[in-house]
Coordinates of N, CA, C and O in Angstrom, one line a residue:
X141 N 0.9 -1.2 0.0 CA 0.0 0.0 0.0 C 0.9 1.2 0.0 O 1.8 1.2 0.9
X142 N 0.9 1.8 -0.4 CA 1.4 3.6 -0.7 C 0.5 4.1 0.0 O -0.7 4.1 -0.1
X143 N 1.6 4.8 1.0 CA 1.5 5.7 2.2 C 1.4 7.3 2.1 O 2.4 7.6 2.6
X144 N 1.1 7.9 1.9 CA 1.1 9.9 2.2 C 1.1 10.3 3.4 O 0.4 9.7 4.2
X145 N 1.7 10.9 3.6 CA 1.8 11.6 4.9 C 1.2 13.1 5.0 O 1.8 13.8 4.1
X146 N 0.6 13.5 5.4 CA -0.1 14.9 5.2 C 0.4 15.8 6.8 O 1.0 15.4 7.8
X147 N 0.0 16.9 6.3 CA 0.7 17.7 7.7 C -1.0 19.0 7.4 O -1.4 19.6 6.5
X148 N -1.3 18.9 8.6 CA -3.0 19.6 8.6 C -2.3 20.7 9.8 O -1.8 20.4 10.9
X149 N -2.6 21.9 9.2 CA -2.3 23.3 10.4 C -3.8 23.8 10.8 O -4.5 24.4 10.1
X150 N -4.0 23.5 12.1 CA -5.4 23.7 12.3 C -5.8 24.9 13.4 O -6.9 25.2 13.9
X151 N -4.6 25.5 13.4 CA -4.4 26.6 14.6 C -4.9 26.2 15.9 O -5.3 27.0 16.8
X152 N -4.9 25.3 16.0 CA -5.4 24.9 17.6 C -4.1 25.1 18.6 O -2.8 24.9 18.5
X153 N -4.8 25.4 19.5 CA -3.1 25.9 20.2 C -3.0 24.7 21.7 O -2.1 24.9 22.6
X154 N -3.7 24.0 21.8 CA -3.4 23.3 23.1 C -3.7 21.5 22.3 O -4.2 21.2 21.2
X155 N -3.2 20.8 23.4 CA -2.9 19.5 23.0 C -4.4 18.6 23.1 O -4.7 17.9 22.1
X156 N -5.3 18.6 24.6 CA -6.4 18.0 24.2 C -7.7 18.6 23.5 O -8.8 18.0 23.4
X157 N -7.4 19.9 23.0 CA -8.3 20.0 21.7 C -7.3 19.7 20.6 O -8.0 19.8 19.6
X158 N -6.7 19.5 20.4 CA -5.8 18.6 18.9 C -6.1 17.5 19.0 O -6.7 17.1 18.0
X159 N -6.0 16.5 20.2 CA -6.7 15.0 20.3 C -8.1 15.3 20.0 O -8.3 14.5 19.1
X160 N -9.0 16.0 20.2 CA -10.4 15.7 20.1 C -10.5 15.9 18.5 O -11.4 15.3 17.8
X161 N -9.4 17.0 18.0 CA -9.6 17.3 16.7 C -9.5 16.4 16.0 O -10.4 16.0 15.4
X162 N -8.1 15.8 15.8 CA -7.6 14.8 15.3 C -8.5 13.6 15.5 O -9.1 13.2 14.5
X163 N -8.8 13.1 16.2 CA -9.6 12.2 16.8 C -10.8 12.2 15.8 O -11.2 11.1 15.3
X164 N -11.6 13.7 15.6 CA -12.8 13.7 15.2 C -12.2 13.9 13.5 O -12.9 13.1 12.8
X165 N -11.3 14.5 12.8 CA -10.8 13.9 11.5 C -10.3 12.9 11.1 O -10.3 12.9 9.8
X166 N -9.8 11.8 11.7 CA -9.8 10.7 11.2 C -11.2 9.7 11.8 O -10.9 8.8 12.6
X167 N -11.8 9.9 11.7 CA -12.7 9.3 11.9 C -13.5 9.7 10.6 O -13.9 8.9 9.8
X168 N -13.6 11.4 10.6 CA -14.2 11.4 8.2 C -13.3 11.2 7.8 O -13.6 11.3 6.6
X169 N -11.9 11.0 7.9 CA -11.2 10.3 6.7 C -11.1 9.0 6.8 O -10.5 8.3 6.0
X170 N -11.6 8.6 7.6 CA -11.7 6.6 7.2 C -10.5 6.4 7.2 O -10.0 6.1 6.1
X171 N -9.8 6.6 8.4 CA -8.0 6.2 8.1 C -8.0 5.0 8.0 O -8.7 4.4 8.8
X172 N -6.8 3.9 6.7 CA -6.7 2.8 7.1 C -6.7 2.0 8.1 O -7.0 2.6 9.1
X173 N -6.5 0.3 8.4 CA -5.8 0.2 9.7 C -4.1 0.2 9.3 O -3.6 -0.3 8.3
X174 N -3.5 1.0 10.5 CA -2.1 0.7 10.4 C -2.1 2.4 10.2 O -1.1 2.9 10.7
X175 N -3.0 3.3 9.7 CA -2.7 4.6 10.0 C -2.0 5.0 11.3 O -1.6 4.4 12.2
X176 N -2.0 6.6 11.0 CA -1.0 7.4 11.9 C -1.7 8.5 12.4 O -2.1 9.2 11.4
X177 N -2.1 9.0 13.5 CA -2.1 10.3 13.5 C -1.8 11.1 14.5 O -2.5 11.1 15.6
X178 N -0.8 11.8 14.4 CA 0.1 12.6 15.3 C -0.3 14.2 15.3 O -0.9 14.9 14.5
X179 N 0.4 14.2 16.7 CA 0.4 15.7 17.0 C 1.8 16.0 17.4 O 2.7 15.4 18.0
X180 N 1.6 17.5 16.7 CA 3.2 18.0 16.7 C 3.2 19.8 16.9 O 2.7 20.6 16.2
X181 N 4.0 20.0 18.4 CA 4.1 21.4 18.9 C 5.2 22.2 17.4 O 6.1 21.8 16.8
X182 N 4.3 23.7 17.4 CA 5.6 24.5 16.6 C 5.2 25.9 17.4 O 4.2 26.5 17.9
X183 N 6.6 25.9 17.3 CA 7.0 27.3 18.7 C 7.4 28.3 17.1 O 7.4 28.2 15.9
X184 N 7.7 29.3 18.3 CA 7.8 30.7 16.8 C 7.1 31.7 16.9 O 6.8 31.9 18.1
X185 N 6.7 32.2 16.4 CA 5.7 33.5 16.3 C 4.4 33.2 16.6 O 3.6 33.9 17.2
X186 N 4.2 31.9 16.0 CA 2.8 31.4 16.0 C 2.5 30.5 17.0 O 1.3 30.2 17.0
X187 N 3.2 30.0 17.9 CA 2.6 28.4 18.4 C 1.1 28.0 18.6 O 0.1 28.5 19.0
X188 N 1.5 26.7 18.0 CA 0.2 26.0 17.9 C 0.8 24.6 18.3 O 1.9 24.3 18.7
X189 N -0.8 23.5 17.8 CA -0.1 22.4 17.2 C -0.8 21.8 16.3 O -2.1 21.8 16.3
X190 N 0.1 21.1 15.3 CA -0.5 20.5 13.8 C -0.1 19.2 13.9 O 0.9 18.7 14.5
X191 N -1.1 18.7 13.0 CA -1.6 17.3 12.7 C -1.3 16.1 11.3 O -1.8 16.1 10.2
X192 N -0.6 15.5 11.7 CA -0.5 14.5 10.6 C -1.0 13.3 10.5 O -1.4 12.6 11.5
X193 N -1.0 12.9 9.4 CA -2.0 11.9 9.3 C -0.7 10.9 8.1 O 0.2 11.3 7.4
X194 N -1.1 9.7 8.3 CA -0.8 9.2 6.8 C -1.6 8.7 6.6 O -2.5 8.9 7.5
X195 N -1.8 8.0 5.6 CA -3.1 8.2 4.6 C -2.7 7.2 3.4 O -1.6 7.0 3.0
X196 N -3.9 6.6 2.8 CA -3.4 5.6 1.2 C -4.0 6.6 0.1 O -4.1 6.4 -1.2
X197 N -4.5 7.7 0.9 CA -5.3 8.1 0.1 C -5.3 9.8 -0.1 O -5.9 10.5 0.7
X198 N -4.4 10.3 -1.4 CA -4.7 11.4 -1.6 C -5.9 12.4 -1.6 O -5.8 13.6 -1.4
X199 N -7.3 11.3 -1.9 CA -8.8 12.6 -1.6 C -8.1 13.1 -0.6 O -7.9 14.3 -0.8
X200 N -7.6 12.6 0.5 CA -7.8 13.0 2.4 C -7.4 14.1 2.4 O -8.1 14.8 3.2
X201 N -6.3 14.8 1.8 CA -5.8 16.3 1.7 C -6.7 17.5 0.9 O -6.4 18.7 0.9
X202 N -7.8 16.8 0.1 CA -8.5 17.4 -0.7 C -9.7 17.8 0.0 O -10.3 18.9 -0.2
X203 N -9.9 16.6 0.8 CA -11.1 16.9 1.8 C -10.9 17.5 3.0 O -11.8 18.0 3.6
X204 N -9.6 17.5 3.6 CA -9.2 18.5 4.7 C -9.0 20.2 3.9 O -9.5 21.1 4.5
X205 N -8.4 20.6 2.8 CA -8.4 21.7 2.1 C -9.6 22.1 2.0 O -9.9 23.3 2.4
X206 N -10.9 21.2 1.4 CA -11.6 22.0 1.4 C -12.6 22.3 2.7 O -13.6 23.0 2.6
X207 N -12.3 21.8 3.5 CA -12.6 22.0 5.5 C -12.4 23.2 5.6 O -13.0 23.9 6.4
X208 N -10.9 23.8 4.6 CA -10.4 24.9 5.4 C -9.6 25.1 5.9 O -9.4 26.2 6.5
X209 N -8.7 23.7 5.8 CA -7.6 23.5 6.7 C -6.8 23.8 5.8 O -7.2 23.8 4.6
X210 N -5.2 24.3 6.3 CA -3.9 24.3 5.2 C -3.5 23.1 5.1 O -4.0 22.4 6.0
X211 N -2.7 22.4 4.2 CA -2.6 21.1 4.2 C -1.4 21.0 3.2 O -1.3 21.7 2.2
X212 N -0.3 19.8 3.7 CA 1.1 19.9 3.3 C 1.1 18.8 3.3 O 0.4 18.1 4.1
X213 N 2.1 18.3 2.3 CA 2.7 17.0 2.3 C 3.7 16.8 3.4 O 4.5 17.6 3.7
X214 N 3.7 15.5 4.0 CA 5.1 15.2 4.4 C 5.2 15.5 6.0 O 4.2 16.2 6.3
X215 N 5.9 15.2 6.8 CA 5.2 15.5 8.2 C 6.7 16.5 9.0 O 7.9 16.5 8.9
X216 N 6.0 17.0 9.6 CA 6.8 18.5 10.0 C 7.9 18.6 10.4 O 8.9 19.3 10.2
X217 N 7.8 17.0 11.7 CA 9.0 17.2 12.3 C 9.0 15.4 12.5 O 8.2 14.6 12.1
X218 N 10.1 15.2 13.3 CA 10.4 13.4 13.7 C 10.2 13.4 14.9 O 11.0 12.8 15.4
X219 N 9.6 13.8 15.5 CA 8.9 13.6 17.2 C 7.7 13.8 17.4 O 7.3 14.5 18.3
X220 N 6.8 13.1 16.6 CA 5.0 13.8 16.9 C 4.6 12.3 17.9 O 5.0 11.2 17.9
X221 N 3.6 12.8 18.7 CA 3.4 12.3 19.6 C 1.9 11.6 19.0 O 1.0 12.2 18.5
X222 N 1.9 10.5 19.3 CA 0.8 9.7 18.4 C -0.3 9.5 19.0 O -0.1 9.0 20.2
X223 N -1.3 9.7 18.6 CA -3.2 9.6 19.0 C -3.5 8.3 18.4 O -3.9 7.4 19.1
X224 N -3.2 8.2 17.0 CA -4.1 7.3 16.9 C -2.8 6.6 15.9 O -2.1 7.2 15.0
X225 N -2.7 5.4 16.2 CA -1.7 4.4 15.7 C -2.2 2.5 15.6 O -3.2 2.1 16.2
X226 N -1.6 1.9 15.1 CA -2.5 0.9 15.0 C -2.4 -0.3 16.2 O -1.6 -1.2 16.4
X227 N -3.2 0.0 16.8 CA -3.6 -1.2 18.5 C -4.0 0.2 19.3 O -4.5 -0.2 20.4
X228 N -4.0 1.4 19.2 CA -4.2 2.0 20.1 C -5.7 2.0 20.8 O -6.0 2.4 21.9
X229 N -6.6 1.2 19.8 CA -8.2 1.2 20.6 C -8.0 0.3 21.6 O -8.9 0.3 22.4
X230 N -7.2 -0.5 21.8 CA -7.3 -1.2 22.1 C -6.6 -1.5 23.5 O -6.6 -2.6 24.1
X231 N -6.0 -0.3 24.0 CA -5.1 0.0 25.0 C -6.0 0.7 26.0 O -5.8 1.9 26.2
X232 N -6.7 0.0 26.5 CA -7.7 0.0 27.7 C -7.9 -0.6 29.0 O -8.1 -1.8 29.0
X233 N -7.8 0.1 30.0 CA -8.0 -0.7 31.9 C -6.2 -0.8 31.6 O -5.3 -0.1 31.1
X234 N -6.5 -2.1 32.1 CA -4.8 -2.5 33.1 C -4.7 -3.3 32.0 O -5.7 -4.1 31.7
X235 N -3.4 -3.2 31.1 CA -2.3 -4.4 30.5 C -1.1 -4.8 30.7 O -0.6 -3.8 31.3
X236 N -0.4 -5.4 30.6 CA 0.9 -6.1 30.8 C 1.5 -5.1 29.7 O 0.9 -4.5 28.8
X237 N 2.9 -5.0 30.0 CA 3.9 -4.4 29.0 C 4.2 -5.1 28.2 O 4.4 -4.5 27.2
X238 N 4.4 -6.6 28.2 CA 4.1 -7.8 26.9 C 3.3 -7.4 26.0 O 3.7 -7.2 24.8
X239 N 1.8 -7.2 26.4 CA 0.2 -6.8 25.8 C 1.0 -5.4 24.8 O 1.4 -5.3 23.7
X240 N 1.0 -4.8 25.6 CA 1.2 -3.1 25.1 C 2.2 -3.2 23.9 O 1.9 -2.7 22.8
X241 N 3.6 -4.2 24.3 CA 4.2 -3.8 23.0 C 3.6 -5.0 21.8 O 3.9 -4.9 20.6
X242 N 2.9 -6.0 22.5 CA 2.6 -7.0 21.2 C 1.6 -6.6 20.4 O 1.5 -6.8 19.2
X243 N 0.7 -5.8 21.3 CA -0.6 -5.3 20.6 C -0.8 -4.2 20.1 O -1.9 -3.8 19.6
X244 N 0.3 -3.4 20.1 CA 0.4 -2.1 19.3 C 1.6 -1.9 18.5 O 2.6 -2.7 18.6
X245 N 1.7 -0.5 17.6 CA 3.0 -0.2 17.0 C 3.8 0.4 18.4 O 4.9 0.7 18.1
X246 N 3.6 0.6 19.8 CA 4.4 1.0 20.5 C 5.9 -0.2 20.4 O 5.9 -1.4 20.7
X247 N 6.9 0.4 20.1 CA 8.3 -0.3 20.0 C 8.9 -0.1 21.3 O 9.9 -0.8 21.3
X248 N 8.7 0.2 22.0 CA 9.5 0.6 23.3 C 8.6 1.3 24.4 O 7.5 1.8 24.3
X249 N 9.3 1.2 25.6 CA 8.8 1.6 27.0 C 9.8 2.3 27.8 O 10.8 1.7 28.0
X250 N 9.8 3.3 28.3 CA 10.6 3.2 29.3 C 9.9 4.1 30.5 O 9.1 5.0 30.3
X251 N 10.3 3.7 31.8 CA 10.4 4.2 32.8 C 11.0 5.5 33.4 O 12.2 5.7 33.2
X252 N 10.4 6.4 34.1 CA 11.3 7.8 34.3 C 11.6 7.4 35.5 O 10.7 6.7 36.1
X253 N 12.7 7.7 36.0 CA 13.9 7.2 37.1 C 14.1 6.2 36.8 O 15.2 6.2 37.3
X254 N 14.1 4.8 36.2 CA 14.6 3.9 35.6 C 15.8 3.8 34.7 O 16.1 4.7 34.0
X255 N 16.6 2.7 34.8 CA 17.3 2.6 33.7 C 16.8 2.0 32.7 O 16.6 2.5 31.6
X256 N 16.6 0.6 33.0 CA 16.3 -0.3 32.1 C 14.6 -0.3 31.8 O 13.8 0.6 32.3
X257 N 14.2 -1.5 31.1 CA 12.9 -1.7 30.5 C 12.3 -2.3 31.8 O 13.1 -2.9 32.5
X258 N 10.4 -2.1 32.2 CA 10.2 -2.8 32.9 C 10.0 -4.1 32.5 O 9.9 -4.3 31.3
X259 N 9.8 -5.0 33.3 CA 9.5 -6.4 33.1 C 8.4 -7.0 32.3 O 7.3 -6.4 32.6
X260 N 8.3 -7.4 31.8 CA 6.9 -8.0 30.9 C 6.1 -8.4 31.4 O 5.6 -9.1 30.5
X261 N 5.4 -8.6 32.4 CA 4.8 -9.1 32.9 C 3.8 -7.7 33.8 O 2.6 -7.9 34.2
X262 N 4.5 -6.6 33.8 CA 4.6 -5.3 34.6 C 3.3 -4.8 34.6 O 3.5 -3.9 33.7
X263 N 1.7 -4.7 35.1 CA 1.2 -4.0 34.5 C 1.1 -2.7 34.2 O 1.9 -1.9 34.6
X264 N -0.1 -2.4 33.3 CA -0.1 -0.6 33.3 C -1.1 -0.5 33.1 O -1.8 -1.2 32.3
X265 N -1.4 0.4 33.9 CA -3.2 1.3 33.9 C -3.0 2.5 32.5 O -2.2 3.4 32.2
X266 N -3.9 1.9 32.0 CA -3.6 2.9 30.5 C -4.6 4.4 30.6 O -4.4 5.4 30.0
X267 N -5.6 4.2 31.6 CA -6.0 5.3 31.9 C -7.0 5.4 30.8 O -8.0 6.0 31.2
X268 N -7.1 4.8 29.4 CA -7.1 4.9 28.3 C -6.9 6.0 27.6 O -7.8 6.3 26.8
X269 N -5.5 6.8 27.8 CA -4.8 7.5 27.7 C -3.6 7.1 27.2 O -2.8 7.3 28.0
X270 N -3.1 6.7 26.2 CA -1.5 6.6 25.4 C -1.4 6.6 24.8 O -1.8 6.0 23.9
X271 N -0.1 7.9 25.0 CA -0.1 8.6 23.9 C 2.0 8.4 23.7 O 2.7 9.3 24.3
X272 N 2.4 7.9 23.4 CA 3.7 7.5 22.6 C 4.7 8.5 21.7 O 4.3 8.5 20.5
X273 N 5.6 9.1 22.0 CA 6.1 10.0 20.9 C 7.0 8.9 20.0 O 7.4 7.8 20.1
X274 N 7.0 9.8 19.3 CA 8.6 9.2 18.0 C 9.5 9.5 18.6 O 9.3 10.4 19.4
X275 N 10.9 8.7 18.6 CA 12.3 9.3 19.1 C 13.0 8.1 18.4 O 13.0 6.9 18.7
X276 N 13.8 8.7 17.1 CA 14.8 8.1 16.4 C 13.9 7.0 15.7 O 14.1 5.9 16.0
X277 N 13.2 7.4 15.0 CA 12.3 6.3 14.1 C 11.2 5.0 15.3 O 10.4 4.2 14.9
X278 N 11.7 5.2 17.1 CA 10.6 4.3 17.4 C 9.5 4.7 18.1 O 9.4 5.7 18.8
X279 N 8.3 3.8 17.8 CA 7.4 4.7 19.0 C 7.5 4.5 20.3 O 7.1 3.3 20.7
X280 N 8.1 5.6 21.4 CA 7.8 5.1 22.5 C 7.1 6.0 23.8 O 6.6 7.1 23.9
X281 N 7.3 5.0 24.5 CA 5.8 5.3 25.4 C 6.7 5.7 26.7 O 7.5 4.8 27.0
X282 N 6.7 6.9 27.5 CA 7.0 6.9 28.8 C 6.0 6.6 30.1 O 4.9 7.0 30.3
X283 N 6.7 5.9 30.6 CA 5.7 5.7 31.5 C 6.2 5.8 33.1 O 7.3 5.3 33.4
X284 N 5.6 6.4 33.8 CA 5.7 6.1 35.6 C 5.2 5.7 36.7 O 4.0 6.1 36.8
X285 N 5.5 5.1 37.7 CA 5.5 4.2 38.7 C 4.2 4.8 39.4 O 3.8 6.0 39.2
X286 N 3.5 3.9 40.3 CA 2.0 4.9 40.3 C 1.5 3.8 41.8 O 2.3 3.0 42.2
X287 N 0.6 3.8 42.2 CA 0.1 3.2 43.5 C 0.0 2.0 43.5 O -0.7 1.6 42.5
X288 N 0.6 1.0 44.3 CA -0.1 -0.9 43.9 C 0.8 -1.5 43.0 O 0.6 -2.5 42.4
X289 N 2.4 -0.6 42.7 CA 2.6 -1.4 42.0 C 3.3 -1.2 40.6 O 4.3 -1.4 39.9
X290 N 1.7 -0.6 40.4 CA 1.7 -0.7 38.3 C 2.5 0.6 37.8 O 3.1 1.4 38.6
X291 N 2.4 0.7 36.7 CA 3.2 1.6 35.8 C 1.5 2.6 35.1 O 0.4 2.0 35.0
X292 N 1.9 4.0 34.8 CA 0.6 4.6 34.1 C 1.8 5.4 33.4 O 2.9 5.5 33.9
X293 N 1.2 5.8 32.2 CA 1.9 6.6 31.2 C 2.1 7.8 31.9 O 1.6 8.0 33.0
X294 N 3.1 8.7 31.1 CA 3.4 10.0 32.1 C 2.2 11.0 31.4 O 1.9 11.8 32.3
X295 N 1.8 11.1 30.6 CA 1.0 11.6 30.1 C -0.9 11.7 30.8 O -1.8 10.9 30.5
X296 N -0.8 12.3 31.2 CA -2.6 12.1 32.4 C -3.7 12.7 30.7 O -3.3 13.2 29.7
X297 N -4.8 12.2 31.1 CA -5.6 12.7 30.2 C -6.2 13.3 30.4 O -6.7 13.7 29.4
X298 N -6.8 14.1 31.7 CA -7.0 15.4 32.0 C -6.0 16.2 32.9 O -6.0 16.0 34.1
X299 N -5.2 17.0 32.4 CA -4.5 17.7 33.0 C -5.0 18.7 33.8 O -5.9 19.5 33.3
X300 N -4.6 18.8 34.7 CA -5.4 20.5 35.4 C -4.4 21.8 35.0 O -3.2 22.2 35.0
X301 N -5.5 22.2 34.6 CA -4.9 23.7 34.6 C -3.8 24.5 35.3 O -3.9 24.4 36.5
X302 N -2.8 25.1 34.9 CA -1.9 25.8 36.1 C -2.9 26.9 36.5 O -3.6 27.4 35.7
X303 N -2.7 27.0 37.5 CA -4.1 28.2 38.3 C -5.1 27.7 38.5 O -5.8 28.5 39.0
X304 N -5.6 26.8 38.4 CA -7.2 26.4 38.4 C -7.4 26.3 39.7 O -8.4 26.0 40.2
X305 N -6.3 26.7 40.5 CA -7.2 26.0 42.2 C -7.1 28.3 42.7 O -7.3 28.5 43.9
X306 N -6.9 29.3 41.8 CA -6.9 30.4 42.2 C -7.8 31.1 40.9 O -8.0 32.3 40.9

C-alpha cells in the first residue's frame, strides 16, 4: 500500500483540543488500519499544534483543504506524539507491558527514574490514555510508577490547569 503523509495546520493551540480534533478527523477520513495520526508542537511566532495523518489516500488532503484546513505534504517534524496508531483502541483498563508492546505499534517503553525496561509481565493502567512519541524512528511510550505497583503513562488525560485552584 502507498502511504502519504499529510501535515494539517489547524491553529489549535493546546494538545487535548488537537486530540479531540484529530480524533474527530480521522474518523471522516476513514484512516486505514495501520494509520498514523500525530500531533506536533511548533513554537515561533505562531505556536500551535498540527496534525498528521498518513493516509493511502490522496482525496484525504483534498477533503481537509476543502474544510479549510492548510494542508502539506510530508510531516513537519520526527517527534509527533501519536493519537491514533494501530492497537491504540485497544489500549484499555490495566495491560501487561508484553500486551502493550505486542498489541500495538508502540516499539518501546521506558520508565522515568529507571534505567532499564520494565518487566513483561509489569502492568499498566492505560487510563485509556496513550499517547507514545517518536524518538529516532521508534514509537515510545514513557511511563511512571503509580500506587499498587503498576506503571501509568506519564502523560494524564485530564490535566489540570496551572491556576485552576486560584
Amino acid at each position: 500500500m502507498n502511504q502519504h503523509v499529510i501535515t494539517v495546520d489547524t491553529d489549535v493551540r493546546d494538545l487535548r483540543a488537537a486530540d479531540h480534533l484529530l480524533l474527530a478527523l480521522a474518523a471522516e477520513l476513514a484512516l486505514p488500519e495501520g494509520a498514523f495520526g500525530c500531533t506536533h508542537l511548533v513554537r515561533g511566532e505562531r505556536p500551535r499544534v498540527v496534525l498528521s495523518f498518513t493516509t493511502a489516500s490522496p482525496e484525504a488532503a483534498r477533503a481537509l483543504t476543502a474544510k479549510g484546513y492548510e494542508v502539506t505534504t510530508g510531516v513537519p517534524d520526527e517527534v509527533g506524539r501519536a493519537v491514533v496508531y494501530p492497537g491504540s483502541a485497544a489500549l484499555t483498563g490495566t495491560v501487561t507491558v508484553a500486551e502493550l508492546l505486542s498489541d500495538s505499534a508502540i516499539d518501546r517503553v521506558t520508565v522515568l527514574g529507571s534505567a532499564g525496561e520494565p518487566p513483561p509481565g509489569q502492568g499498566v493502567v492505560t487510563r485509556d490514555h496513550v499517547r507514545p512519541q517518536w524518538q529516532d524512528g521508534e514509537l515510545v511510550l514513557t511511563l511512571m510508577p503509580a500506587v499498587g505497583g503498576v506503571l501509568v503513562p506519564f502523560e494524564v488525560p485530564d490535566p489540570t490547569p496551572c491556576c485552576a485552584d486560584h
